[in-house]
Amino acid sequence: MSRFLSNRFSSIEPYTPGEQPKVMNLIKLNTNESPFPPSPKVIEALNKEEISKLNLYSDPDTKEVIDAVAAALDVKPKQVLMGNGSDEILAFAFQAFCDSSNQPCFADITYGFYPVFCELFGLKPEIIPLRDDLSLAPEDYFSKNKPIFIANPNAPTGLALSIPQIEEILKSNSNSIVLIDEAYVDFGAESAISLINKYDNLIVSRTFSKSRNLAGARIGFAVANEELIQDMCKMKFSFNPYNLNRLSITAGKESVLDTEYFDYCINEIIKTRDFTVNELEKRGFKIPDSKANFIFPEHEKISGEYYFTELRKRNILVRYFKTEKIKNHVRITIGSKEQMEALIVATDEILKG
Ligand SMILES: *Cc1c(COP(=O)(O)O)cnc(C)c1O
């Protein structure tokens, strides 16, 4: 730390992204990326002609991609805001809707970036523990009357709430925003976007990083009523008006238009998730019912750290967490069928000891 850093940030603990190893022969199942490349339509569109326009700023209104997203979701373009990843959308929401008299609340076990945003913006969140089975009980969020952030499906558990459950939370907190982070919703959960015209306190955030094979393009978005979108737009235009670059606007639009490839990839990942869950359960693992592109198994004979370390020795990278409540689990991204077969082979070796 230099002697110049503002005191406000002297104790901040930044988010730790999953390892992005430089060695190539590793099976990388640690950051919930897709094993599939972007849509062929995306690859075709990012051509020399597009690149040669990079001397010009991108469209600050990101109209092309917003129009495509809005049409696909059957909402108005004014109900959509694009972000540089959904992390940026989350930042806009914490900044716009939380302060000393509107402290946010979220689960103890959820996306690790929420507490980091709180530190960055000087907020003191209320932490609401998950139940012992790692489920999120909607009633724990009733009448909080403060901004609520819920990842649905939750990370790293993969468990999802139903729309009626989310609706109860919205109804009992009508004077506060409820942000539903749907980073993983495409892998089998129900989206709350159908509720945005009914509840003026609902914000849904989504990303192209997981289900659209575009983690490196940094594209996310929010869907909400026009007023909430305008508030978050204020944040964007006070911070980084050109938050999406030209290539990402084009990539995002082409990705949304290619519904066939999207459906194919999602189906493959769901099939491979079912295969992996089945194989691991046969070997004694307990796994919460995942609606995401990752699973969160635990085994009574081995700790999360041990399983992680032994997999790492066999060139398979997963994620484990030191937090007491989940220290026996590892989070495994669903990769290709071949990658998951390799995981099972390695797991058999590890269990034999
Ligand atoms: C990955 C993830 C995000 C952010 O993804 P971006 O790459 O910034 O779009 C947000 N929320 C959750 C729960 C995630 O797992």
mmCIF file of C-alpha atoms and ligand atoms in Angstrom:
data_model
loop_
_atom_site.group_PDB
_atom_site.id
_atom_site.type_symbol
_atom_site.label_atom_id
_atom_site.label_comp_id
_atom_site.label_asym_id
_atom_site.label_seq_id
_atom_site.Cartn_x
_atom_site.Cartn_y
_atom_site.Cartn_z
ATOM 1 C CA MET A 1 0.000 0.000 0.000
ATOM 2 C CA SER A 2 1.365 3.439 -0.839
ATOM 3 C CA ARG A 3 1.185 6.248 1.688
ATOM 4 C CA PHE A 4 -1.213 7.986 -0.709
ATOM 5 C CA LEU A 5 -4.133 5.541 -0.633
ATOM 6 C CA SER A 6 -7.248 7.060 0.878
ATOM 7 C CA ASN A 7 -7.966 5.878 4.417
ATOM 8 C CA ARG A 8 -11.394 4.822 3.236
ATOM 9 C CA PHE A 9 -9.816 1.912 1.370
ATOM 10 C CA SER A 10 -6.988 0.944 3.701
ATOM 11 C CA SER A 11 -8.776 -2.153 4.942
ATOM 12 C CA ILE A 12 -10.733 -3.132 1.844
ATOM 13 C CA GLU A 13 -10.471 -6.758 0.860
ATOM 14 C CA PRO A 14 -10.958 -7.030 -2.890
ATOM 15 C CA TYR A 15 -12.821 -9.848 -4.585
ATOM 16 C CA THR A 16 -10.575 -12.834 -5.363
ATOM 17 C CA PRO A 17 -11.378 -14.158 -8.835
ATOM 18 C CA GLY A 18 -10.878 -17.864 -9.479
ATOM 19 C CA GLU A 19 -7.406 -18.732 -10.686
ATOM 20 C CA GLN A 20 -6.847 -18.178 -14.435
ATOM 21 C CA PRO A 21 -3.857 -20.476 -14.939
ATOM 22 C CA LYS A 22 -1.387 -19.887 -17.738
ATOM 23 C CA VAL A 23 -0.625 -23.586 -18.236
ATOM 24 C CA MET A 24 -2.785 -25.087 -20.930
ATOM 25 C CA ASN A 25 -3.131 -28.766 -20.058
ATOM 26 C CA LEU A 26 -5.362 -28.024 -17.093
ATOM 27 C CA ILE A 27 -9.032 -28.984 -16.916
ATOM 28 C CA LYS A 28 -10.492 -25.726 -15.749
ATOM 29 C CA LEU A 29 -13.677 -26.200 -13.742
ATOM 30 C CA ASN A 30 -13.241 -23.331 -11.279
ATOM 31 C CA THR A 31 -14.926 -20.172 -12.607
ATOM 32 C CA ASN A 32 -18.207 -21.342 -14.132
ATOM 33 C CA GLU A 33 -17.234 -20.455 -17.661
ATOM 34 C CA SER A 34 -18.773 -22.338 -20.566
ATOM 35 C CA PRO A 35 -16.736 -25.125 -22.203
ATOM 36 C CA PHE A 36 -18.176 -24.027 -25.564
ATOM 37 C CA PRO A 37 -16.843 -21.217 -27.772
ATOM 38 C CA PRO A 38 -19.062 -18.211 -28.525
ATOM 39 C CA SER A 39 -21.735 -18.627 -31.219
ATOM 40 C CA PRO A 40 -20.305 -18.979 -34.750
ATOM 41 C CA LYS A 41 -22.404 -15.881 -35.580
ATOM 42 C CA VAL A 42 -20.445 -13.917 -32.984
ATOM 43 C CA ILE A 43 -17.126 -15.095 -34.386
ATOM 44 C CA GLU A 44 -18.196 -14.174 -37.908
ATOM 45 C CA ALA A 45 -19.393 -10.697 -36.874
ATOM 46 C CA LEU A 46 -16.190 -9.711 -35.071
ATOM 47 C CA ASN A 47 -14.437 -9.222 -38.378
ATOM 48 C CA LYS A 48 -11.859 -6.797 -39.767
ATOM 49 C CA GLU A 49 -14.555 -4.307 -40.637
ATOM 50 C CA GLU A 50 -15.717 -4.130 -37.012
ATOM 51 C CA ILE A 51 -12.180 -3.959 -35.691
ATOM 52 C CA SER A 52 -11.314 -1.148 -38.077
ATOM 53 C CA LYS A 53 -13.986 1.014 -36.435
ATOM 54 C CA LEU A 54 -12.265 0.901 -33.065
ATOM 55 C CA ASN A 55 -10.966 4.436 -33.582
ATOM 56 C CA LEU A 56 -14.543 5.552 -32.866
ATOM 57 C CA TYR A 57 -16.220 5.460 -29.465
ATOM 58 C CA SER A 58 -18.875 2.838 -28.926
ATOM 59 C CA ASP A 59 -22.579 3.740 -28.715
ATOM 60 C CA PRO A 60 -23.158 5.006 -25.145
ATOM 61 C CA ASP A 61 -26.776 3.820 -25.407
ATOM 62 C CA THR A 62 -25.701 0.318 -26.577
ATOM 63 C CA LYS A 63 -28.873 0.360 -28.682
ATOM 64 C CA GLU A 64 -28.168 -2.623 -30.925
ATOM 65 C CA VAL A 65 -27.691 -5.066 -28.102
ATOM 66 C CA ILE A 66 -30.449 -3.576 -25.932
ATOM 67 C CA ASP A 67 -32.945 -3.907 -28.778
ATOM 68 C CA ALA A 68 -31.974 -7.546 -29.300
ATOM 69 C CA VAL A 69 -32.175 -8.358 -25.576
ATOM 70 C CA ALA A 70 -35.487 -6.519 -25.126
ATOM 71 C CA ALA A 71 -37.056 -8.311 -28.098
ATOM 72 C CA ALA A 72 -35.834 -11.705 -26.891
ATOM 73 C CA LEU A 73 -37.236 -11.139 -23.390
ATOM 74 C CA ASP A 74 -40.393 -9.370 -24.537
ATOM 75 C CA VAL A 75 -39.701 -6.206 -22.531
ATOM 76 C CA LYS A 76 -39.273 -2.569 -23.627
ATOM 77 C CA PRO A 77 -35.766 -1.348 -24.516
ATOM 78 C CA LYS A 78 -36.179 1.282 -21.782
ATOM 79 C CA GLN A 79 -36.511 -1.533 -19.256
ATOM 80 C CA VAL A 80 -32.977 -2.769 -20.031
ATOM 81 C CA LEU A 81 -29.521 -1.435 -19.084
ATOM 82 C CA MET A 82 -26.313 -3.066 -20.290
ATOM 83 C CA GLY A 83 -23.285 -3.384 -18.007
ATOM 84 C CA ASN A 84 -19.627 -4.269 -18.372
ATOM 85 C CA GLY A 85 -20.416 -7.692 -16.978
ATOM 86 C CA SER A 86 -23.245 -8.037 -14.495
ATOM 87 C CA ASP A 87 -20.708 -7.128 -11.814
ATOM 88 C CA GLU A 88 -21.014 -3.564 -13.066
ATOM 89 C CA ILE A 89 -24.824 -3.773 -12.875
ATOM 90 C CA LEU A 90 -24.488 -4.929 -9.269
ATOM 91 C CA ALA A 91 -22.145 -2.013 -8.554
ATOM 92 C CA PHE A 92 -24.678 0.434 -10.018
ATOM 93 C CA ALA A 93 -27.441 -1.060 -7.854
ATOM 94 C CA PHE A 94 -25.474 -0.991 -4.583
ATOM 95 C CA GLN A 95 -24.429 2.569 -5.339
ATOM 96 C CA ALA A 96 -27.815 3.856 -6.462
ATOM 97 C CA PHE A 97 -30.117 2.209 -3.920
ATOM 98 C CA CYS A 98 -28.094 1.690 -0.719
ATOM 99 C CA ASP A 99 -26.849 4.172 1.875
ATOM 100 C CA SER A 100 -26.584 4.547 5.660
ATOM 101 C CA SER A 101 -30.354 4.479 6.056
ATOM 102 C CA ASN A 102 -30.866 1.781 3.400
ATOM 103 C CA GLN A 103 -28.342 -0.876 4.322
ATOM 104 C CA PRO A 104 -28.507 -3.930 2.065
ATOM 105 C CA CYS A 105 -29.094 -7.496 3.167
ATOM 106 C CA PHE A 106 -28.071 -10.803 1.622
ATOM 107 C CA ALA A 107 -27.197 -14.380 2.551
ATOM 108 C CA ASP A 108 -24.048 -15.474 4.406
ATOM 109 C CA ILE A 109 -23.304 -17.967 1.642
ATOM 110 C CA THR A 110 -23.763 -16.267 -1.721
ATOM 111 C CA TYR A 111 -21.850 -14.418 -4.436
ATOM 112 C CA GLY A 112 -18.629 -13.185 -2.845
ATOM 113 C CA PHE A 113 -18.754 -9.838 -4.595
ATOM 114 C CA TYR A 114 -21.734 -8.490 -2.597
ATOM 115 C CA PRO A 115 -19.707 -7.871 0.592
ATOM 116 C CA VAL A 116 -16.891 -6.350 -1.473
ATOM 117 C CA PHE A 117 -19.250 -3.776 -3.008
ATOM 118 C CA CYS A 118 -20.486 -2.999 0.486
ATOM 119 C CA GLU A 119 -16.967 -2.248 1.647
ATOM 120 C CA LEU A 120 -16.226 -0.192 -1.436
ATOM 121 C CA PHE A 121 -19.345 1.924 -0.987
ATOM 122 C CA GLY A 122 -19.097 2.130 2.819
ATOM 123 C CA LEU A 123 -22.188 0.008 3.507
ATOM 124 C CA LYS A 124 -22.871 -2.253 6.487
ATOM 125 C CA PRO A 125 -24.942 -5.146 5.207
ATOM 126 C CA GLU A 126 -27.189 -7.379 7.272
ATOM 127 C CA ILE A 127 -26.119 -10.975 6.682
ATOM 128 C CA ILE A 128 -28.899 -13.541 6.701
ATOM 129 C CA PRO A 129 -27.696 -17.137 7.232
ATOM 130 C CA LEU A 130 -28.839 -19.869 4.890
ATOM 131 C CA ARG A 131 -30.597 -22.770 6.582
ATOM 132 C CA ASP A 132 -28.519 -25.811 7.593
ATOM 133 C CA ASP A 133 -29.402 -27.594 4.350
ATOM 134 C CA LEU A 134 -27.979 -24.526 2.526
ATOM 135 C CA SER A 135 -31.431 -23.497 1.327
ATOM 136 C CA LEU A 136 -32.534 -19.878 1.385
ATOM 137 C CA ALA A 137 -35.795 -19.525 3.311
ATOM 138 C CA PRO A 138 -37.959 -16.795 1.732
ATOM 139 C CA GLU A 139 -39.558 -15.963 5.100
ATOM 140 C CA ASP A 140 -36.147 -14.890 6.408
ATOM 141 C CA TYR A 141 -36.470 -11.957 3.971
ATOM 142 C CA PHE A 142 -40.050 -10.917 4.743
ATOM 143 C CA SER A 143 -40.615 -7.283 5.799
ATOM 144 C CA LYS A 144 -36.917 -6.450 5.854
ATOM 145 C CA ASN A 145 -37.676 -3.063 4.353
ATOM 146 C CA LYS A 146 -34.140 -2.708 3.137
ATOM 147 C CA PRO A 147 -32.495 -3.438 -0.221
ATOM 148 C CA ILE A 148 -32.305 -7.196 -0.768
ATOM 149 C CA PHE A 149 -29.794 -8.986 -2.988
ATOM 150 C CA ILE A 150 -30.483 -12.632 -3.844
ATOM 151 C CA ALA A 151 -28.611 -14.775 -6.346
ATOM 152 C CA ASN A 152 -31.151 -17.142 -7.926
ATOM 153 C CA PRO A 153 -29.966 -19.836 -8.431
ATOM 154 C CA ASN A 154 -27.670 -19.129 -5.516
ATOM 155 C CA ALA A 155 -23.902 -19.480 -5.806
ATOM 156 C CA PRO A 156 -22.139 -21.649 -4.846
ATOM 157 C CA THR A 157 -25.034 -23.922 -3.807
ATOM 158 C CA GLY A 158 -26.912 -24.021 -7.142
ATOM 159 C CA LEU A 159 -30.258 -24.041 -5.296
ATOM 160 C CA ALA A 160 -33.083 -21.947 -6.740
ATOM 161 C CA LEU A 161 -36.215 -20.242 -5.417
ATOM 162 C CA SER A 162 -39.505 -20.490 -7.316
ATOM 163 C CA ILE A 163 -41.324 -17.477 -8.742
ATOM 164 C CA PRO A 164 -44.070 -17.602 -6.060
ATOM 165 C CA GLN A 165 -41.342 -17.542 -3.388
ATOM 166 C CA ILE A 166 -39.696 -14.509 -4.974
ATOM 167 C CA GLU A 167 -43.074 -12.847 -5.287
ATOM 168 C CA GLU A 168 -43.680 -13.177 -1.554
ATOM 169 C CA ILE A 169 -40.374 -11.441 -0.864
ATOM 170 C CA LEU A 170 -41.247 -8.652 -3.309
ATOM 171 C CA LYS A 171 -44.711 -8.147 -1.781
ATOM 172 C CA SER A 172 -43.495 -7.920 1.789
ATOM 173 C CA ASN A 173 -40.759 -5.399 0.899
ATOM 174 C CA SER A 174 -42.683 -3.075 -1.398
ATOM 175 C CA ASN A 175 -40.740 0.007 -0.242
ATOM 176 C CA SER A 176 -37.278 -1.438 -0.975
ATOM 177 C CA ILE A 177 -35.600 -2.791 -4.060
ATOM 178 C CA VAL A 178 -35.164 -6.514 -4.451
ATOM 179 C CA LEU A 179 -32.382 -7.454 -6.848
ATOM 180 C CA ILE A 180 -32.529 -10.991 -8.203
ATOM 181 C CA ASP A 181 -29.129 -11.932 -9.624
ATOM 182 C CA GLU A 182 -29.923 -14.423 -12.388
ATOM 183 C CA ALA A 183 -26.351 -15.139 -13.505
ATOM 184 C CA TYR A 184 -27.243 -18.859 -13.740
ATOM 185 C CA VAL A 185 -30.977 -18.803 -14.432
ATOM 186 C CA ASP A 186 -30.688 -20.212 -17.968
ATOM 187 C CA PHE A 187 -29.525 -23.587 -16.641
ATOM 188 C CA GLY A 188 -32.920 -24.584 -15.302
ATOM 189 C CA ALA A 189 -34.392 -22.041 -12.867
ATOM 190 C CA GLU A 190 -37.387 -19.751 -13.436
ATOM 191 C CA SER A 191 -36.732 -16.112 -14.285
ATOM 192 C CA ALA A 192 -38.314 -13.257 -12.350
ATOM 193 C CA ILE A 193 -38.335 -11.069 -15.471
ATOM 194 C CA SER A 194 -42.005 -12.005 -15.933
ATOM 195 C CA LEU A 195 -42.702 -9.962 -12.761
ATOM 196 C CA ILE A 196 -41.126 -6.633 -13.710
ATOM 197 C CA ASN A 197 -44.364 -4.967 -14.828
ATOM 198 C CA LYS A 198 -46.100 -6.110 -11.667
ATOM 199 C CA TYR A 199 -43.522 -5.012 -9.043
ATOM 200 C CA ASP A 200 -41.873 -1.596 -9.260
ATOM 201 C CA ASN A 201 -39.226 -2.645 -6.707
ATOM 202 C CA LEU A 202 -37.792 -5.559 -8.723
ATOM 203 C CA ILE A 203 -34.445 -5.540 -10.535
ATOM 204 C CA VAL A 204 -33.227 -8.638 -12.364
ATOM 205 C CA SER A 205 -29.548 -8.867 -13.353
ATOM 206 C CA ARG A 206 -28.224 -11.257 -15.965
ATOM 207 C CA THR A 207 -24.902 -12.016 -17.624
ATOM 208 C CA PHE A 208 -23.543 -13.297 -20.929
ATOM 209 C CA SER A 209 -20.576 -14.799 -19.053
ATOM 210 C CA LYS A 210 -22.036 -18.180 -18.153
ATOM 211 C CA SER A 211 -24.872 -19.288 -20.429
ATOM 212 C CA ARG A 212 -23.768 -17.296 -23.496
ATOM 213 C CA ASN A 213 -20.140 -18.396 -23.602
ATOM 214 C CA LEU A 214 -18.870 -14.794 -23.478
ATOM 215 C CA ALA A 215 -17.155 -14.356 -20.105
ATOM 216 C CA GLY A 216 -14.235 -12.571 -21.755
ATOM 217 C CA ALA A 217 -16.493 -10.063 -23.523
ATOM 218 C CA ARG A 218 -17.798 -8.630 -20.230
ATOM 219 C CA ILE A 219 -21.506 -8.241 -20.981
ATOM 220 C CA GLY A 220 -24.268 -8.149 -18.399
ATOM 221 C CA PHE A 221 -27.600 -6.372 -18.096
ATOM 222 C CA ALA A 222 -30.403 -5.344 -15.788
ATOM 223 C CA VAL A 223 -34.125 -5.612 -16.449
ATOM 224 C CA ALA A 224 -36.501 -3.504 -14.343
ATOM 225 C CA ASN A 225 -39.138 -0.813 -14.714
ATOM 226 C CA GLU A 226 -38.103 2.345 -16.556
ATOM 227 C CA GLU A 227 -37.559 4.458 -13.419
ATOM 228 C CA LEU A 228 -35.183 1.972 -11.803
ATOM 229 C CA ILE A 229 -33.310 1.639 -15.091
ATOM 230 C CA GLN A 230 -33.013 5.445 -15.304
ATOM 231 C CA ASP A 231 -31.582 5.566 -11.769
ATOM 232 C CA MET A 232 -28.921 3.000 -12.631
ATOM 233 C CA CYS A 233 -28.296 4.802 -15.930
ATOM 234 C CA LYS A 234 -27.384 7.857 -13.854
ATOM 235 C CA MET A 235 -24.672 5.797 -12.200
ATOM 236 C CA LYS A 236 -23.384 4.603 -15.556
ATOM 237 C CA PHE A 237 -23.273 8.050 -17.136
ATOM 238 C CA SER A 238 -21.555 9.460 -14.037
ATOM 239 C CA PHE A 239 -18.866 6.814 -14.173
ATOM 240 C CA ASN A 240 -18.272 5.271 -17.602
ATOM 241 C CA PRO A 241 -20.680 6.281 -20.408
ATOM 242 C CA TYR A 242 -19.006 3.945 -22.922
ATOM 243 C CA ASN A 243 -19.172 0.965 -20.594
ATOM 244 C CA LEU A 244 -19.622 -1.540 -23.412
ATOM 245 C CA ASN A 245 -17.020 -1.506 -26.135
ATOM 246 C CA ARG A 246 -17.907 -1.833 -29.824
ATOM 247 C CA LEU A 247 -16.944 -5.478 -30.140
ATOM 248 C CA SER A 248 -18.979 -6.468 -27.085
ATOM 249 C CA ILE A 249 -22.077 -4.658 -28.351
ATOM 250 C CA THR A 250 -21.802 -6.583 -31.626
ATOM 251 C CA ALA A 251 -20.979 -9.872 -29.907
ATOM 252 C CA GLY A 252 -23.891 -9.479 -27.501
ATOM 253 C CA LYS A 253 -26.380 -8.786 -30.246
ATOM 254 C CA GLU A 254 -25.263 -11.714 -32.421
ATOM 255 C CA SER A 255 -25.294 -14.055 -29.448
ATOM 256 C CA VAL A 256 -28.887 -13.173 -28.562
ATOM 257 C CA LEU A 257 -30.022 -13.662 -32.155
ATOM 258 C CA ASP A 258 -28.525 -17.162 -32.364
ATOM 259 C CA THR A 259 -31.160 -18.948 -30.294
ATOM 260 C CA GLU A 260 -30.410 -22.329 -31.862
ATOM 261 C CA TYR A 261 -26.788 -22.432 -30.703
ATOM 262 C CA PHE A 262 -27.807 -21.109 -27.274
ATOM 263 C CA ASP A 263 -30.373 -23.893 -26.819
ATOM 264 C CA TYR A 264 -27.847 -26.492 -27.969
ATOM 265 C CA CYS A 265 -25.177 -25.391 -25.464
ATOM 266 C CA ILE A 266 -27.609 -25.147 -22.549
ATOM 267 C CA ASN A 267 -28.998 -28.621 -23.277
ATOM 268 C CA GLU A 268 -25.534 -30.121 -23.451
ATOM 269 C CA ILE A 269 -24.550 -28.585 -20.121
ATOM 270 C CA ILE A 270 -27.739 -29.756 -18.413
ATOM 271 C CA LYS A 271 -27.216 -33.289 -19.770
ATOM 272 C CA THR A 272 -23.603 -33.286 -18.610
ATOM 273 C CA ARG A 273 -24.645 -31.928 -15.195
ATOM 274 C CA ASP A 274 -27.122 -34.795 -14.798
ATOM 275 C CA PHE A 275 -24.434 -37.291 -15.821
ATOM 276 C CA THR A 276 -21.911 -35.862 -13.344
ATOM 277 C CA VAL A 277 -24.372 -35.686 -10.450
ATOM 278 C CA ASN A 278 -25.401 -39.273 -11.076
ATOM 279 C CA GLU A 279 -21.796 -40.544 -11.192
ATOM 280 C CA LEU A 280 -20.772 -38.647 -8.050
ATOM 281 C CA GLU A 281 -23.873 -39.747 -6.125
ATOM 282 C CA LYS A 282 -23.030 -43.360 -6.963
ATOM 283 C CA ARG A 283 -19.713 -42.711 -5.209
ATOM 284 C CA GLY A 284 -21.308 -41.396 -2.024
ATOM 285 C CA PHE A 285 -21.313 -37.647 -2.651
ATOM 286 C CA LYS A 286 -24.235 -35.521 -1.459
ATOM 287 C CA ILE A 287 -25.144 -32.741 -3.883
ATOM 288 C CA PRO A 288 -27.712 -29.948 -3.542
ATOM 289 C CA ASP A 289 -30.174 -29.921 -6.483
ATOM 290 C CA SER A 290 -28.304 -27.618 -8.859
ATOM 291 C CA LYS A 291 -30.110 -25.405 -11.364
ATOM 292 C CA ALA A 292 -26.780 -23.846 -12.414
ATOM 293 C CA ASN A 293 -23.764 -24.776 -14.555
ATOM 294 C CA PHE A 294 -21.910 -25.958 -11.470
ATOM 295 C CA ILE A 295 -22.499 -28.446 -8.676
ATOM 296 C CA PHE A 296 -21.569 -28.284 -4.995
ATOM 297 C CA PRO A 297 -20.815 -31.820 -3.794
ATOM 298 C CA GLU A 298 -19.591 -32.977 -0.392
ATOM 299 C CA HIS A 299 -18.360 -36.383 0.716
ATOM 300 C CA GLU A 300 -18.254 -37.565 4.322
ATOM 301 C CA LYS A 301 -14.813 -39.159 3.862
ATOM 302 C CA ILE A 302 -12.922 -36.175 2.386
ATOM 303 C CA SER A 303 -12.811 -32.441 3.112
ATOM 304 C CA GLY A 304 -13.290 -29.844 0.409
ATOM 305 C CA GLU A 305 -9.685 -28.757 0.708
ATOM 306 C CA TYR A 306 -8.400 -32.332 0.342
ATOM 307 C CA TYR A 307 -10.576 -33.073 -2.687
ATOM 308 C CA PHE A 308 -9.511 -29.754 -4.242
ATOM 309 C CA THR A 309 -5.806 -30.422 -3.602
ATOM 310 C CA GLU A 310 -5.917 -33.971 -4.927
ATOM 311 C CA LEU A 311 -7.790 -32.886 -8.061
ATOM 312 C CA ARG A 312 -5.249 -30.096 -8.573
ATOM 313 C CA LYS A 313 -2.426 -32.697 -8.511
ATOM 314 C CA ARG A 314 -4.255 -34.411 -11.346
ATOM 315 C CA ASN A 315 -4.495 -31.140 -13.315
ATOM 316 C CA ILE A 316 -8.161 -30.534 -12.544
ATOM 317 C CA LEU A 317 -8.996 -27.150 -11.101
ATOM 318 C CA VAL A 318 -12.156 -26.656 -9.007
ATOM 319 C CA ARG A 319 -13.005 -24.207 -6.221
ATOM 320 C CA TYR A 320 -13.308 -24.728 -2.486
ATOM 321 C CA PHE A 321 -14.147 -22.294 0.285
ATOM 322 C CA LYS A 322 -12.626 -21.930 3.743
ATOM 323 C CA THR A 323 -15.919 -20.771 5.312
ATOM 324 C CA GLU A 324 -16.816 -23.237 8.098
ATOM 325 C CA LYS A 325 -20.345 -23.950 6.878
ATOM 326 C CA ILE A 326 -19.245 -25.096 3.420
ATOM 327 C CA LYS A 327 -15.714 -26.318 4.006
ATOM 328 C CA ASN A 328 -16.601 -29.901 3.095
ATOM 329 C CA HIS A 329 -17.890 -28.890 -0.315
ATOM 330 C CA VAL A 330 -16.171 -28.072 -3.576
ATOM 331 C CA ARG A 331 -17.732 -26.144 -6.407
ATOM 332 C CA ILE A 332 -17.282 -27.863 -9.746
ATOM 333 C CA THR A 333 -18.149 -26.127 -13.006
ATOM 334 C CA ILE A 334 -19.879 -28.341 -15.549
ATOM 335 C CA GLY A 335 -17.427 -28.599 -18.434
ATOM 336 C CA SER A 336 -17.527 -30.838 -21.495
ATOM 337 C CA LYS A 337 -18.522 -34.505 -21.188
ATOM 338 C CA GLU A 338 -14.858 -35.529 -21.633
ATOM 339 C CA GLN A 339 -13.741 -33.170 -18.879
ATOM 340 C CA MET A 340 -16.341 -34.546 -16.489
ATOM 341 C CA GLU A 341 -15.348 -38.119 -17.338
ATOM 342 C CA ALA A 342 -11.785 -37.187 -16.412
ATOM 343 C CA LEU A 343 -13.094 -35.731 -13.156
ATOM 344 C CA ILE A 344 -14.826 -39.011 -12.335
ATOM 345 C CA VAL A 345 -11.671 -41.048 -13.074
ATOM 346 C CA ALA A 346 -9.623 -38.737 -10.824
ATOM 347 C CA THR A 347 -12.289 -38.900 -8.121
ATOM 348 C CA ASP A 348 -12.146 -42.695 -8.083
ATOM 349 C CA GLU A 349 -8.389 -42.542 -7.545
ATOM 350 C CA ILE A 350 -8.792 -39.990 -4.753
ATOM 351 C CA LEU A 351 -11.495 -41.970 -2.945
ATOM 352 C CA LYS A 352 -9.327 -45.122 -3.047
ATOM 353 C CA GLY A 353 -6.737 -43.024 -1.168
HETATM 354 C C1 LIG B 1 -20.407 -14.810 -12.396
HETATM 355 C C2 LIG B 1 -21.419 -14.096 -11.553
HETATM 356 C C3 LIG B 1 -21.737 -12.742 -11.743
HETATM 357 C C4 LIG B 1 -20.987 -11.794 -12.611
HETATM 358 O O1 LIG B 1 -20.658 -12.146 -13.806
HETATM 359 P P1 LIG B 1 -20.090 -11.129 -14.875
HETATM 360 O O2 LIG B 1 -19.044 -11.912 -15.560
HETATM 361 O O3 LIG B 1 -19.597 -9.894 -14.197
HETATM 362 O O4 LIG B 1 -21.267 -10.822 -15.733
HETATM 363 C C5 LIG B 1 -22.751 -12.196 -10.986
HETATM 364 N N1 LIG B 1 -23.405 -12.910 -10.074
HETATM 365 C C6 LIG B 1 -23.115 -14.181 -9.837
HETATM 366 C C7 LIG B 1 -23.882 -14.925 -8.813
HETATM 367 C C8 LIG B 1 -22.109 -14.810 -10.566
HETATM 368 O O5 LIG B 1 -21.775 -16.074 -10.294
#
